[in-house]
JSON list of C-alpha atoms in Angstrom, two decimals:
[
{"chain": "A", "resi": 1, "resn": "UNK", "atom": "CA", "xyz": [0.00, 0.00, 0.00]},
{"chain": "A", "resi": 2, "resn": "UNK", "atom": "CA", "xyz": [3.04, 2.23, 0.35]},
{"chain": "A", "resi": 3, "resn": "UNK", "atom": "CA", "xyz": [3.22, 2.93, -3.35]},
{"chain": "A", "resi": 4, "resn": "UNK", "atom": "CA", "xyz": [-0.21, 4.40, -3.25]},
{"chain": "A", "resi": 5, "resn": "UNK", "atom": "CA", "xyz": [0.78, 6.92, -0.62]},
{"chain": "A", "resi": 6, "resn": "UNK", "atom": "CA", "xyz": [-1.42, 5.08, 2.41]},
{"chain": "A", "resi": 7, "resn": "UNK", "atom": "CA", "xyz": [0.68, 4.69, 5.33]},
{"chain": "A", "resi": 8, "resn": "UNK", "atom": "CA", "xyz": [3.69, 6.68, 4.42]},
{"chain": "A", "resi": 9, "resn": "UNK", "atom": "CA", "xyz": [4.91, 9.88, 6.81]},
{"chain": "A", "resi": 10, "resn": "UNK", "atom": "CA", "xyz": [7.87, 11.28, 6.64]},
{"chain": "A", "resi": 11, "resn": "UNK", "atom": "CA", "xyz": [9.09, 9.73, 9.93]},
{"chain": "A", "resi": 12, "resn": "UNK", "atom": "CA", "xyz": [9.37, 6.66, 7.64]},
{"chain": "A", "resi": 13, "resn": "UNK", "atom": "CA", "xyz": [10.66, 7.74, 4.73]},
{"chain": "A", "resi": 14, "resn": "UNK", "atom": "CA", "xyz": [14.40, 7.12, 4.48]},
{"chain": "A", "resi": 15, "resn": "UNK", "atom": "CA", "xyz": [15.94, 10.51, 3.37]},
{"chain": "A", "resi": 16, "resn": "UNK", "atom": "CA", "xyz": [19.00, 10.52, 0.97]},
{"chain": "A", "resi": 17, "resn": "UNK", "atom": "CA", "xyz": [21.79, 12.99, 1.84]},
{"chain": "A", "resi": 18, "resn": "UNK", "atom": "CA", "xyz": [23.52, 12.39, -1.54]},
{"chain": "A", "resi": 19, "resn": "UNK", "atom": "CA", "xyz": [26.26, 15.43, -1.03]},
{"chain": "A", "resi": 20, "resn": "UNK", "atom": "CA", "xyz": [26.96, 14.39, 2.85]},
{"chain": "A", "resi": 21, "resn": "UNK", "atom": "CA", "xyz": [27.82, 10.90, 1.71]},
{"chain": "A", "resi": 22, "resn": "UNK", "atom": "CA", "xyz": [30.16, 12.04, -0.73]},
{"chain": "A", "resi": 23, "resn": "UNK", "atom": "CA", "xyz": [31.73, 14.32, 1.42]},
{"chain": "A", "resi": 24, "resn": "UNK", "atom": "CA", "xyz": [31.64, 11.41, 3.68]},
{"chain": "A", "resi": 25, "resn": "UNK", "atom": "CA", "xyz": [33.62, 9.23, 0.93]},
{"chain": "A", "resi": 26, "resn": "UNK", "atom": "CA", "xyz": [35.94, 11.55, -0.24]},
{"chain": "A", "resi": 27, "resn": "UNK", "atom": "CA", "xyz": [37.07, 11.86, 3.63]},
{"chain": "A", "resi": 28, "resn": "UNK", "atom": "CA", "xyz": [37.42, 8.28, 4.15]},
{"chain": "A", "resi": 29, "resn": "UNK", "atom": "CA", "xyz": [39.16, 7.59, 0.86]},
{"chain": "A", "resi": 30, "resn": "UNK", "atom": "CA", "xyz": [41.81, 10.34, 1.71]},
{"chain": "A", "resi": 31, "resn": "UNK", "atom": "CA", "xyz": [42.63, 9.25, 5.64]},
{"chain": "A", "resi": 32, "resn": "UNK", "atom": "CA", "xyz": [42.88, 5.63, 3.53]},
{"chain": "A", "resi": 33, "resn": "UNK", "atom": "CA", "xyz": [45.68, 7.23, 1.45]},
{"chain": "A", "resi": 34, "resn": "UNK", "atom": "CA", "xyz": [47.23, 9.28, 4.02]},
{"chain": "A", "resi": 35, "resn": "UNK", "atom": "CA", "xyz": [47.55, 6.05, 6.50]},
{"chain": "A", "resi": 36, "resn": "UNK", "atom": "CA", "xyz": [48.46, 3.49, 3.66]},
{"chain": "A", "resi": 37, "resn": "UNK", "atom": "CA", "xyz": [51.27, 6.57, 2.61]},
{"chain": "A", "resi": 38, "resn": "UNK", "atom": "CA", "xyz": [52.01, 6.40, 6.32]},
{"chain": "A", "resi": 39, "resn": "UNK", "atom": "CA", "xyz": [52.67, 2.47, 6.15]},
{"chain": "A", "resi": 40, "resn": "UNK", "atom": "CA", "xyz": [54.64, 2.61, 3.43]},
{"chain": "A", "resi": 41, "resn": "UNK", "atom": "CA", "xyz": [57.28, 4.76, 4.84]},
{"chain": "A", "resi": 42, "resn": "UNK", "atom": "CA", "xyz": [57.70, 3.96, 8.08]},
{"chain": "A", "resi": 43, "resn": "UNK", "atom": "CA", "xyz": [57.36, 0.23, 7.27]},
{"chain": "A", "resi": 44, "resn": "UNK", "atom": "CA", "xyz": [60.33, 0.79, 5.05]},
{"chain": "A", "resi": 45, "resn": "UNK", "atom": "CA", "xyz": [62.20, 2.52, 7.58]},
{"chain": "A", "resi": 46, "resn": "UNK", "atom": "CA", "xyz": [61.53, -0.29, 10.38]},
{"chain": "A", "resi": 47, "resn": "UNK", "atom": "CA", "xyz": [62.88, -2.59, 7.44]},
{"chain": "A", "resi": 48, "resn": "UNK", "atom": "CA", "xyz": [65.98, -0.04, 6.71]},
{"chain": "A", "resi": 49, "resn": "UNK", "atom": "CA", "xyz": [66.84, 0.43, 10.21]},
{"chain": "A", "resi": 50, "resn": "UNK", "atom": "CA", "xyz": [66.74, -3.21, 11.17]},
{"chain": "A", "resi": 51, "resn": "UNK", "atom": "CA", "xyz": [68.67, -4.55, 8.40]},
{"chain": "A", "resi": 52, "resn": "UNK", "atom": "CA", "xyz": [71.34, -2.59, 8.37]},
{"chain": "A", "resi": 53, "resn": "UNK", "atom": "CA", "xyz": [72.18, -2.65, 11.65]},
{"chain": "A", "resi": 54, "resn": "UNK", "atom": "CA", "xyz": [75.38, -4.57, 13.42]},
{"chain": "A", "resi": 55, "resn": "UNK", "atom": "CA", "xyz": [77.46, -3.86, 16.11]},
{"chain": "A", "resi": 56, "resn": "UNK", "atom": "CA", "xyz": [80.78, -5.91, 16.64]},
{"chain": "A", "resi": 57, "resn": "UNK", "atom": "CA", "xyz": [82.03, -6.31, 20.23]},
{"chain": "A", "resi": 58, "resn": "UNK", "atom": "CA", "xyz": [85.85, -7.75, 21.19]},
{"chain": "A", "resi": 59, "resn": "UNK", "atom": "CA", "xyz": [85.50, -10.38, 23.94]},
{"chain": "A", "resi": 60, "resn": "UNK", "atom": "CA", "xyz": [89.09, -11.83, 24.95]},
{"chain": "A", "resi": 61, "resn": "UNK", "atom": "CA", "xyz": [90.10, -11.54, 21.17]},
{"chain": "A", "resi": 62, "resn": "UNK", "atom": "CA", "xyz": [87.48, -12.95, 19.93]},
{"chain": "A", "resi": 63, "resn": "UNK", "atom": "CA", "xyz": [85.25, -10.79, 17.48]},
{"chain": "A", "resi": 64, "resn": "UNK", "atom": "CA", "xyz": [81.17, -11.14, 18.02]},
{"chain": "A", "resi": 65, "resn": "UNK", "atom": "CA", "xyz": [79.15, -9.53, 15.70]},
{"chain": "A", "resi": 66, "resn": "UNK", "atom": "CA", "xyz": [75.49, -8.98, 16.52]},
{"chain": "A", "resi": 67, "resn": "UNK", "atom": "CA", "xyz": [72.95, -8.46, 13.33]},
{"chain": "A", "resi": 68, "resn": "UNK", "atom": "CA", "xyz": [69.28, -9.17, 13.45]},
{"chain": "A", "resi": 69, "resn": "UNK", "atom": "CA", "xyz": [69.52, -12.43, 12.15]},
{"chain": "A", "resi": 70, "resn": "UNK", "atom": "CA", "xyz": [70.55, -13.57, 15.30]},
{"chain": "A", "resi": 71, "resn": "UNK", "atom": "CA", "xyz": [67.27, -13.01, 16.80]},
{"chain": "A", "resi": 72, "resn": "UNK", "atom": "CA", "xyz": [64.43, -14.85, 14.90]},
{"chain": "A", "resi": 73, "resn": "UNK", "atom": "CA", "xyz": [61.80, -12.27, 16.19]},
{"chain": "A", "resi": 74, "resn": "UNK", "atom": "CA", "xyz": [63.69, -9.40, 14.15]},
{"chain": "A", "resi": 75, "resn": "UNK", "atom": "CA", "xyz": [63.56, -11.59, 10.90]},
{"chain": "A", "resi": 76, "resn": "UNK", "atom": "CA", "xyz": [59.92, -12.02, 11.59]},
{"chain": "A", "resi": 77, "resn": "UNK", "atom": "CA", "xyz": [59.49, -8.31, 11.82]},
{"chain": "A", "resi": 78, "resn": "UNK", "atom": "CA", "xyz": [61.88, -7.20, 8.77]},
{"chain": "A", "resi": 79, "resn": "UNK", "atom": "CA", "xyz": [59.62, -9.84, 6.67]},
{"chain": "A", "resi": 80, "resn": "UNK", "atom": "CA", "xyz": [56.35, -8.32, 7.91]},
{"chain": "A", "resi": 81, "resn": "UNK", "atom": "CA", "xyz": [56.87, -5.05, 7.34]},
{"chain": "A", "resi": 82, "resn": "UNK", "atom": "CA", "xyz": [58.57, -5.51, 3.70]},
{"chain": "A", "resi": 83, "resn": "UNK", "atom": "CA", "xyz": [55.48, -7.04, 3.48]},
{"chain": "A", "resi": 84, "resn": "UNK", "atom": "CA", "xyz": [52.90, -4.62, 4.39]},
{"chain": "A", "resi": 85, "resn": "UNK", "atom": "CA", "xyz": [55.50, -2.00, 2.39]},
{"chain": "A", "resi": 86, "resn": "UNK", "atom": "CA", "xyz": [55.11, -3.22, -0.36]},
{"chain": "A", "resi": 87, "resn": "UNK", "atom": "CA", "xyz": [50.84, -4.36, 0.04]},
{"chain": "A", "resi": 88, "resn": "UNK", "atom": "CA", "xyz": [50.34, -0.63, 0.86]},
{"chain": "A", "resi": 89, "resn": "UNK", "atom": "CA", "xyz": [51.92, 0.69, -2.14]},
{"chain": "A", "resi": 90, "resn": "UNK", "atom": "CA", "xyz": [49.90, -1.40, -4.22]},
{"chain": "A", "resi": 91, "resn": "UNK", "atom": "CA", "xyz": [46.97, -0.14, -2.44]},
{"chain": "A", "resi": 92, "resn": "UNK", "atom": "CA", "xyz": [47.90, 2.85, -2.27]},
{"chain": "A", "resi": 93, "resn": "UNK", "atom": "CA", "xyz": [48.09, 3.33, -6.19]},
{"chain": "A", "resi": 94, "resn": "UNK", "atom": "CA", "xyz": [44.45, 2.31, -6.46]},
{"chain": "A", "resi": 95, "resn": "UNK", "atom": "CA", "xyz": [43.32, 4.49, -4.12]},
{"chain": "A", "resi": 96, "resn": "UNK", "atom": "CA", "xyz": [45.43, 7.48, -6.29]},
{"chain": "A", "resi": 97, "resn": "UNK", "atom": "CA", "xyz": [43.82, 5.86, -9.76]},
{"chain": "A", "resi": 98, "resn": "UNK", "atom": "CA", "xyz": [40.34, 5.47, -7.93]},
{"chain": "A", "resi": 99, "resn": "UNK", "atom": "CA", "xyz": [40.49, 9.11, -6.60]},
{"chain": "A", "resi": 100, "resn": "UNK", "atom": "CA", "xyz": [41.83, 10.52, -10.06]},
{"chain": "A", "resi": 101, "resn": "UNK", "atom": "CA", "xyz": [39.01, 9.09, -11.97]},
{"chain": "A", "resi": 102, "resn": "UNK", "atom": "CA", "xyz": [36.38, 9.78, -9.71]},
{"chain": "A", "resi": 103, "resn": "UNK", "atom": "CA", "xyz": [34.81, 6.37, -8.53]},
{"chain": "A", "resi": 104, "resn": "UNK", "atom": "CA", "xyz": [34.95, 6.58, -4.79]},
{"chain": "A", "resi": 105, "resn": "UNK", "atom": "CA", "xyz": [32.66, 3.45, -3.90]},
{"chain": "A", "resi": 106, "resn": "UNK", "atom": "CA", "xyz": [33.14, -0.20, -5.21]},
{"chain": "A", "resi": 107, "resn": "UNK", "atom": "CA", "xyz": [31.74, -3.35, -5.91]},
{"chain": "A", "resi": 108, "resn": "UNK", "atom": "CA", "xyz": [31.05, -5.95, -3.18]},
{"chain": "A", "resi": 109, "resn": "UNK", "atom": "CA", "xyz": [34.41, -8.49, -4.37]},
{"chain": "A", "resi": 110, "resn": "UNK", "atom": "CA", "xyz": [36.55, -5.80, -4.24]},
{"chain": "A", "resi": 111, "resn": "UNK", "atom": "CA", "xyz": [35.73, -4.46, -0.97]},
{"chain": "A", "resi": 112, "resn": "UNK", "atom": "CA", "xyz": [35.90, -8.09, -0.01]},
{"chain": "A", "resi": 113, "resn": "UNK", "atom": "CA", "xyz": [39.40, -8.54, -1.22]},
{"chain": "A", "resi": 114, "resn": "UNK", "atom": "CA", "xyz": [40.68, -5.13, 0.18]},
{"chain": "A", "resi": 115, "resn": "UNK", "atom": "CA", "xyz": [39.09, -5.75, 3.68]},
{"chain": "A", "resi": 116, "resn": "UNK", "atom": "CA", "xyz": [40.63, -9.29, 3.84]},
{"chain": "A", "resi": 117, "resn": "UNK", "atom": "CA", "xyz": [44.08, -8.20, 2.80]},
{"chain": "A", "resi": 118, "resn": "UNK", "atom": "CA", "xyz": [43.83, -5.33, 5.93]},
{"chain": "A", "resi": 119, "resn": "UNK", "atom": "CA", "xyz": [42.99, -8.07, 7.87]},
{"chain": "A", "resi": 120, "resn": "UNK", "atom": "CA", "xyz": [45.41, -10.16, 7.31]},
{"chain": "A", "resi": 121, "resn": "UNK", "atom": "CA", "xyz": [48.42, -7.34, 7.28]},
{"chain": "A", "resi": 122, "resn": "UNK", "atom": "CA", "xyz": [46.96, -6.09, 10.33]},
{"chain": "A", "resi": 123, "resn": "UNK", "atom": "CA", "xyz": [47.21, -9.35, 12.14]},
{"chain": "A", "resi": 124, "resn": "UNK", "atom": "CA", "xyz": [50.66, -10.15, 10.93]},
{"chain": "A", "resi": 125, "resn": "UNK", "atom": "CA", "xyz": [52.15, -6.36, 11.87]},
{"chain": "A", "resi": 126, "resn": "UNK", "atom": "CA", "xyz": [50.70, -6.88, 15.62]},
{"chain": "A", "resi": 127, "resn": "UNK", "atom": "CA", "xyz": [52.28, -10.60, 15.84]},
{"chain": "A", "resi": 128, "resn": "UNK", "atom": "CA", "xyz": [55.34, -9.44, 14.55]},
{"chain": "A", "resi": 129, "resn": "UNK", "atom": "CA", "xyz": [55.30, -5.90, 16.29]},
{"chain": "A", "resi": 130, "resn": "UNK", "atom": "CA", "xyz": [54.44, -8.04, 19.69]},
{"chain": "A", "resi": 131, "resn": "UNK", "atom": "CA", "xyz": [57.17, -11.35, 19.11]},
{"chain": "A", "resi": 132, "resn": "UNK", "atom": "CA", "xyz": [59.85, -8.11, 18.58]},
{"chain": "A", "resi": 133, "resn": "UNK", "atom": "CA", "xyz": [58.74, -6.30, 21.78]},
{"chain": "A", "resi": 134, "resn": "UNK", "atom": "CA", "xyz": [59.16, -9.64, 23.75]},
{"chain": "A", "resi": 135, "resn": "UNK", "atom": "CA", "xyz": [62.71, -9.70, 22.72]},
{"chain": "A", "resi": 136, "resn": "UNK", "atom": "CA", "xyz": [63.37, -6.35, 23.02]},
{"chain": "A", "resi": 137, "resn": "UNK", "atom": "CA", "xyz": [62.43, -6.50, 26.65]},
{"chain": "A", "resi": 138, "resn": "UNK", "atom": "CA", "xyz": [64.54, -9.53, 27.17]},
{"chain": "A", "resi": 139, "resn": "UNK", "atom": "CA", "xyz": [67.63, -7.89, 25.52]},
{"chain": "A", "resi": 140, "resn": "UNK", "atom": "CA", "xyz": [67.43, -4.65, 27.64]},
{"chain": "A", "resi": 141, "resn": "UNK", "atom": "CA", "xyz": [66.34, -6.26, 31.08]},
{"chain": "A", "resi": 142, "resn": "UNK", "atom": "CA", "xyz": [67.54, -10.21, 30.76]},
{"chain": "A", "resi": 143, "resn": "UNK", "atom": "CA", "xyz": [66.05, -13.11, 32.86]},
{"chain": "A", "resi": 144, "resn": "UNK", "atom": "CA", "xyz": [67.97, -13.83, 35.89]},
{"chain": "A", "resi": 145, "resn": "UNK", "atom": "CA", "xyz": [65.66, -16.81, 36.44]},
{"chain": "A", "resi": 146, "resn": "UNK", "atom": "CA", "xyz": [66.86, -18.74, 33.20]},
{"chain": "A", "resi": 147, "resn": "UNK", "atom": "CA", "xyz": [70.46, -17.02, 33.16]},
{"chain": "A", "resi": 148, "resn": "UNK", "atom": "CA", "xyz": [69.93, -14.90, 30.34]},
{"chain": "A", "resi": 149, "resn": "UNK", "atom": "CA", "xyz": [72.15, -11.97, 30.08]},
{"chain": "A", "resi": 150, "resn": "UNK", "atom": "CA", "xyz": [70.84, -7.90, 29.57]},
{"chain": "A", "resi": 151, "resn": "UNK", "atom": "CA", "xyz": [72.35, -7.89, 25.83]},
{"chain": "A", "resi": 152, "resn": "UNK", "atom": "CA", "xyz": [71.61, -4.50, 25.91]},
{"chain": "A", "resi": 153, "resn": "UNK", "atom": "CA", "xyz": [74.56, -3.70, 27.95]},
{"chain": "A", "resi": 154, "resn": "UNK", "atom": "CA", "xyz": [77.01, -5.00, 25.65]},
{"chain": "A", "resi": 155, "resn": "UNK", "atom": "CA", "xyz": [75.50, -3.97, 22.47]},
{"chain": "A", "resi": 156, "resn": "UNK", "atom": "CA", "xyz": [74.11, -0.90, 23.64]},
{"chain": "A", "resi": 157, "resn": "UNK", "atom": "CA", "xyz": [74.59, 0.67, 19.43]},
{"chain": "A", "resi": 158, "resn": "UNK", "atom": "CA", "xyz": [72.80, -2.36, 18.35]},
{"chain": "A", "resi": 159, "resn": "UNK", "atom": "CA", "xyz": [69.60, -2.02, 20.71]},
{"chain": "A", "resi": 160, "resn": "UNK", "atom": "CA", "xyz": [69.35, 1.70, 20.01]},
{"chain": "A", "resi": 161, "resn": "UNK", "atom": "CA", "xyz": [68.65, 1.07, 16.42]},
{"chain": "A", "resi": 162, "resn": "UNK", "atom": "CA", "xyz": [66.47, -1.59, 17.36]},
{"chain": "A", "resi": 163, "resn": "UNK", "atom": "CA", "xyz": [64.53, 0.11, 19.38]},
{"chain": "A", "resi": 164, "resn": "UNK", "atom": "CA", "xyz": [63.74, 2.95, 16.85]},
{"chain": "A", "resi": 165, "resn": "UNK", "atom": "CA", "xyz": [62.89, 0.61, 14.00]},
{"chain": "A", "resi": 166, "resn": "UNK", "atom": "CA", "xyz": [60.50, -1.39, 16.95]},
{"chain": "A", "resi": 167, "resn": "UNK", "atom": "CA", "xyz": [59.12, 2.28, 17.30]},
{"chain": "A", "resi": 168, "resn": "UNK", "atom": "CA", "xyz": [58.65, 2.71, 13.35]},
{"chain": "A", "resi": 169, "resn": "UNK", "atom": "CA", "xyz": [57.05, -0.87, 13.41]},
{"chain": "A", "resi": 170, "resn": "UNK", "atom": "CA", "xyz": [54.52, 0.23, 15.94]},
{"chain": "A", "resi": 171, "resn": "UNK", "atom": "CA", "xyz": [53.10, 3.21, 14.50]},
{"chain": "A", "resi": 172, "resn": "UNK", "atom": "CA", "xyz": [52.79, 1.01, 11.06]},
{"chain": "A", "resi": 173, "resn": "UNK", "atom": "CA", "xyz": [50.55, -1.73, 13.07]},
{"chain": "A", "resi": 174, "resn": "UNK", "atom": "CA", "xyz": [48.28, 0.80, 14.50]},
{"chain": "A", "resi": 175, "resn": "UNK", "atom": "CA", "xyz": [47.81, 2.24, 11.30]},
{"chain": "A", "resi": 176, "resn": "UNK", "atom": "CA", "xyz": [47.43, -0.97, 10.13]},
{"chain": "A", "resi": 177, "resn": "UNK", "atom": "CA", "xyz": [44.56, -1.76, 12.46]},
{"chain": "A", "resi": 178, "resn": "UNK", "atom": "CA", "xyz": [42.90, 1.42, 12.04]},
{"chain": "A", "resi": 179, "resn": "UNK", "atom": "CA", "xyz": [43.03, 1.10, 8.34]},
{"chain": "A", "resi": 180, "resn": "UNK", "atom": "CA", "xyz": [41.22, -2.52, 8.70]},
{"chain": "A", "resi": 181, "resn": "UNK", "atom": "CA", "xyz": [38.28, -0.67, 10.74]},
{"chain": "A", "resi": 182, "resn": "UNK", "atom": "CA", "xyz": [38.27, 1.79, 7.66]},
{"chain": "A", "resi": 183, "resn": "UNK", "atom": "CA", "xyz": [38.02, -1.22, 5.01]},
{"chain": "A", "resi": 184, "resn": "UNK", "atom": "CA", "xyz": [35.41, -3.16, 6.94]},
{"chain": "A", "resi": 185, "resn": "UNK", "atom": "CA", "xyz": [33.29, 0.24, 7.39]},
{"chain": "A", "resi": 186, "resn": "UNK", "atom": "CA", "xyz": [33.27, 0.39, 3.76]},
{"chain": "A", "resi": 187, "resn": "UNK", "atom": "CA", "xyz": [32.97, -3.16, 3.27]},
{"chain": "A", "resi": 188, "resn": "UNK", "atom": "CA", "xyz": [30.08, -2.98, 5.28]},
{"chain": "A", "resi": 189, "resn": "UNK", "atom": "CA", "xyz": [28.33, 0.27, 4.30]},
{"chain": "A", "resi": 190, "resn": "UNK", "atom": "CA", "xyz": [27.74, -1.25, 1.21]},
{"chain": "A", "resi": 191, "resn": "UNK", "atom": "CA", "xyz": [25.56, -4.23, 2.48]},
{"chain": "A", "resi": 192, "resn": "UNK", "atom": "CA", "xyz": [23.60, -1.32, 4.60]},
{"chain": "A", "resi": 193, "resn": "UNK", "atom": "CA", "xyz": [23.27, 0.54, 1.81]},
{"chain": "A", "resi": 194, "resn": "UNK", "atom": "CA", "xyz": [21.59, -1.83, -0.16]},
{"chain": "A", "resi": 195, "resn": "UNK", "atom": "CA", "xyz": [19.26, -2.31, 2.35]},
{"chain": "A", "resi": 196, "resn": "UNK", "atom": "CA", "xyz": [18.33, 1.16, 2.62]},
{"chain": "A", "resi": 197, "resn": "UNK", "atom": "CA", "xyz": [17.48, 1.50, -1.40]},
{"chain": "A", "resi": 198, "resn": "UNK", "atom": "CA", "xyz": [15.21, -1.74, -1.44]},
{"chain": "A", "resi": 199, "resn": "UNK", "atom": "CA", "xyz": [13.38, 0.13, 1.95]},
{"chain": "A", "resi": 200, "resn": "UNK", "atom": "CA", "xyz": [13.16, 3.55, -0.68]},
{"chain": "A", "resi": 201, "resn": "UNK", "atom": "CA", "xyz": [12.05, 1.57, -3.77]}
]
């Protein structure tokens, strides 16, 4: 009976706020790029930092050279953030392409694939992030119970750059997580939209 005007008010008419939603979009779409920018860099710096740092101590002539291969959580963390490097600039381009032609929202697979890729970086940057904070800790204050030694007092260099590309690696797995919220809003939104049209039509 709704089509014939009986039993329609406009308390229950959904209203359509075209301009706010774009405005909307066109906000969301640029924190995206900014954040997925944000990743990029900094998870190349945690890599950079990392990597190329080594610090060689003398102990009774004998020359010990400490890289982050010798801890296993380091490797983790150099491997997950080349990773979500290099997934960011990818994403990052279609978010420049999708701005520069104008199509802010997308189809239902896409959003799909975009929101399961956050997902997945997201969890990988805060396992990695969290494995390297574990050994951090154990470096700087050792375990007395198990005999392990503060590392961080003989390769004092070595934990200092450490420490800064742990700090770089942070900031990329919040952003990380925030930018999976963003996806899954969007992923979402679309399913509510949908909704909202068939309740209009």
């Amino acid at each position: 009976m709704s089509y014939l005007g009986v039993g329609v008010s406009p308390g229950n008419v959904p209203v359509y706020h075209g301009t706010n939603m774009k405005v909307l979009d066109r906000k969301i779409r640029i924190t995206e790029l900014v954040l997925r920018c944000v990743i990029l860099g900094l998870g190349v710096l945690s890599v950079v930092l990392v990597v190329t740092d080594s610090q060689v101590r003398v102990f009774f002539t004998i020359q010990k050279k400490a890289t982050y291969t010798d801890m296993k959580a380091l490797v983790f963390l150099v491997v997950a953030n080349g990773l979500v490097a290099g997934y960011s600039l990818i994403q990052g381009l279609r978010c420049v392409v999708s701005m520069i032609r104008g199509s802010i929202l997308f189809n239902k697979p896409l959003a799909w694939a975009i929101f399961s890729g956050d997902q997945v970086m997201a969890y990988i940057t805060v396992a990695a992030v969290s494995a390297a904070a574990q050994s951090a800790v154990f470096a700087k204050l050792g375990q007395p119970e198990l005999q392990w030694m503060k590392i961080c007092n003989m390769y004092g260099k070595f934990c200092n750059q450490v420490g800064e590309g742990l700090a770089s690696a942070i900031v990329v797995s919040i952003s990380m997580v925030v930018l999976s919220c963003i996806s899954a809003f969007s992923l979402f939104r679309l399913y509510g939209g949908s909704k909202i049209k068939n309740a209009h039509w």
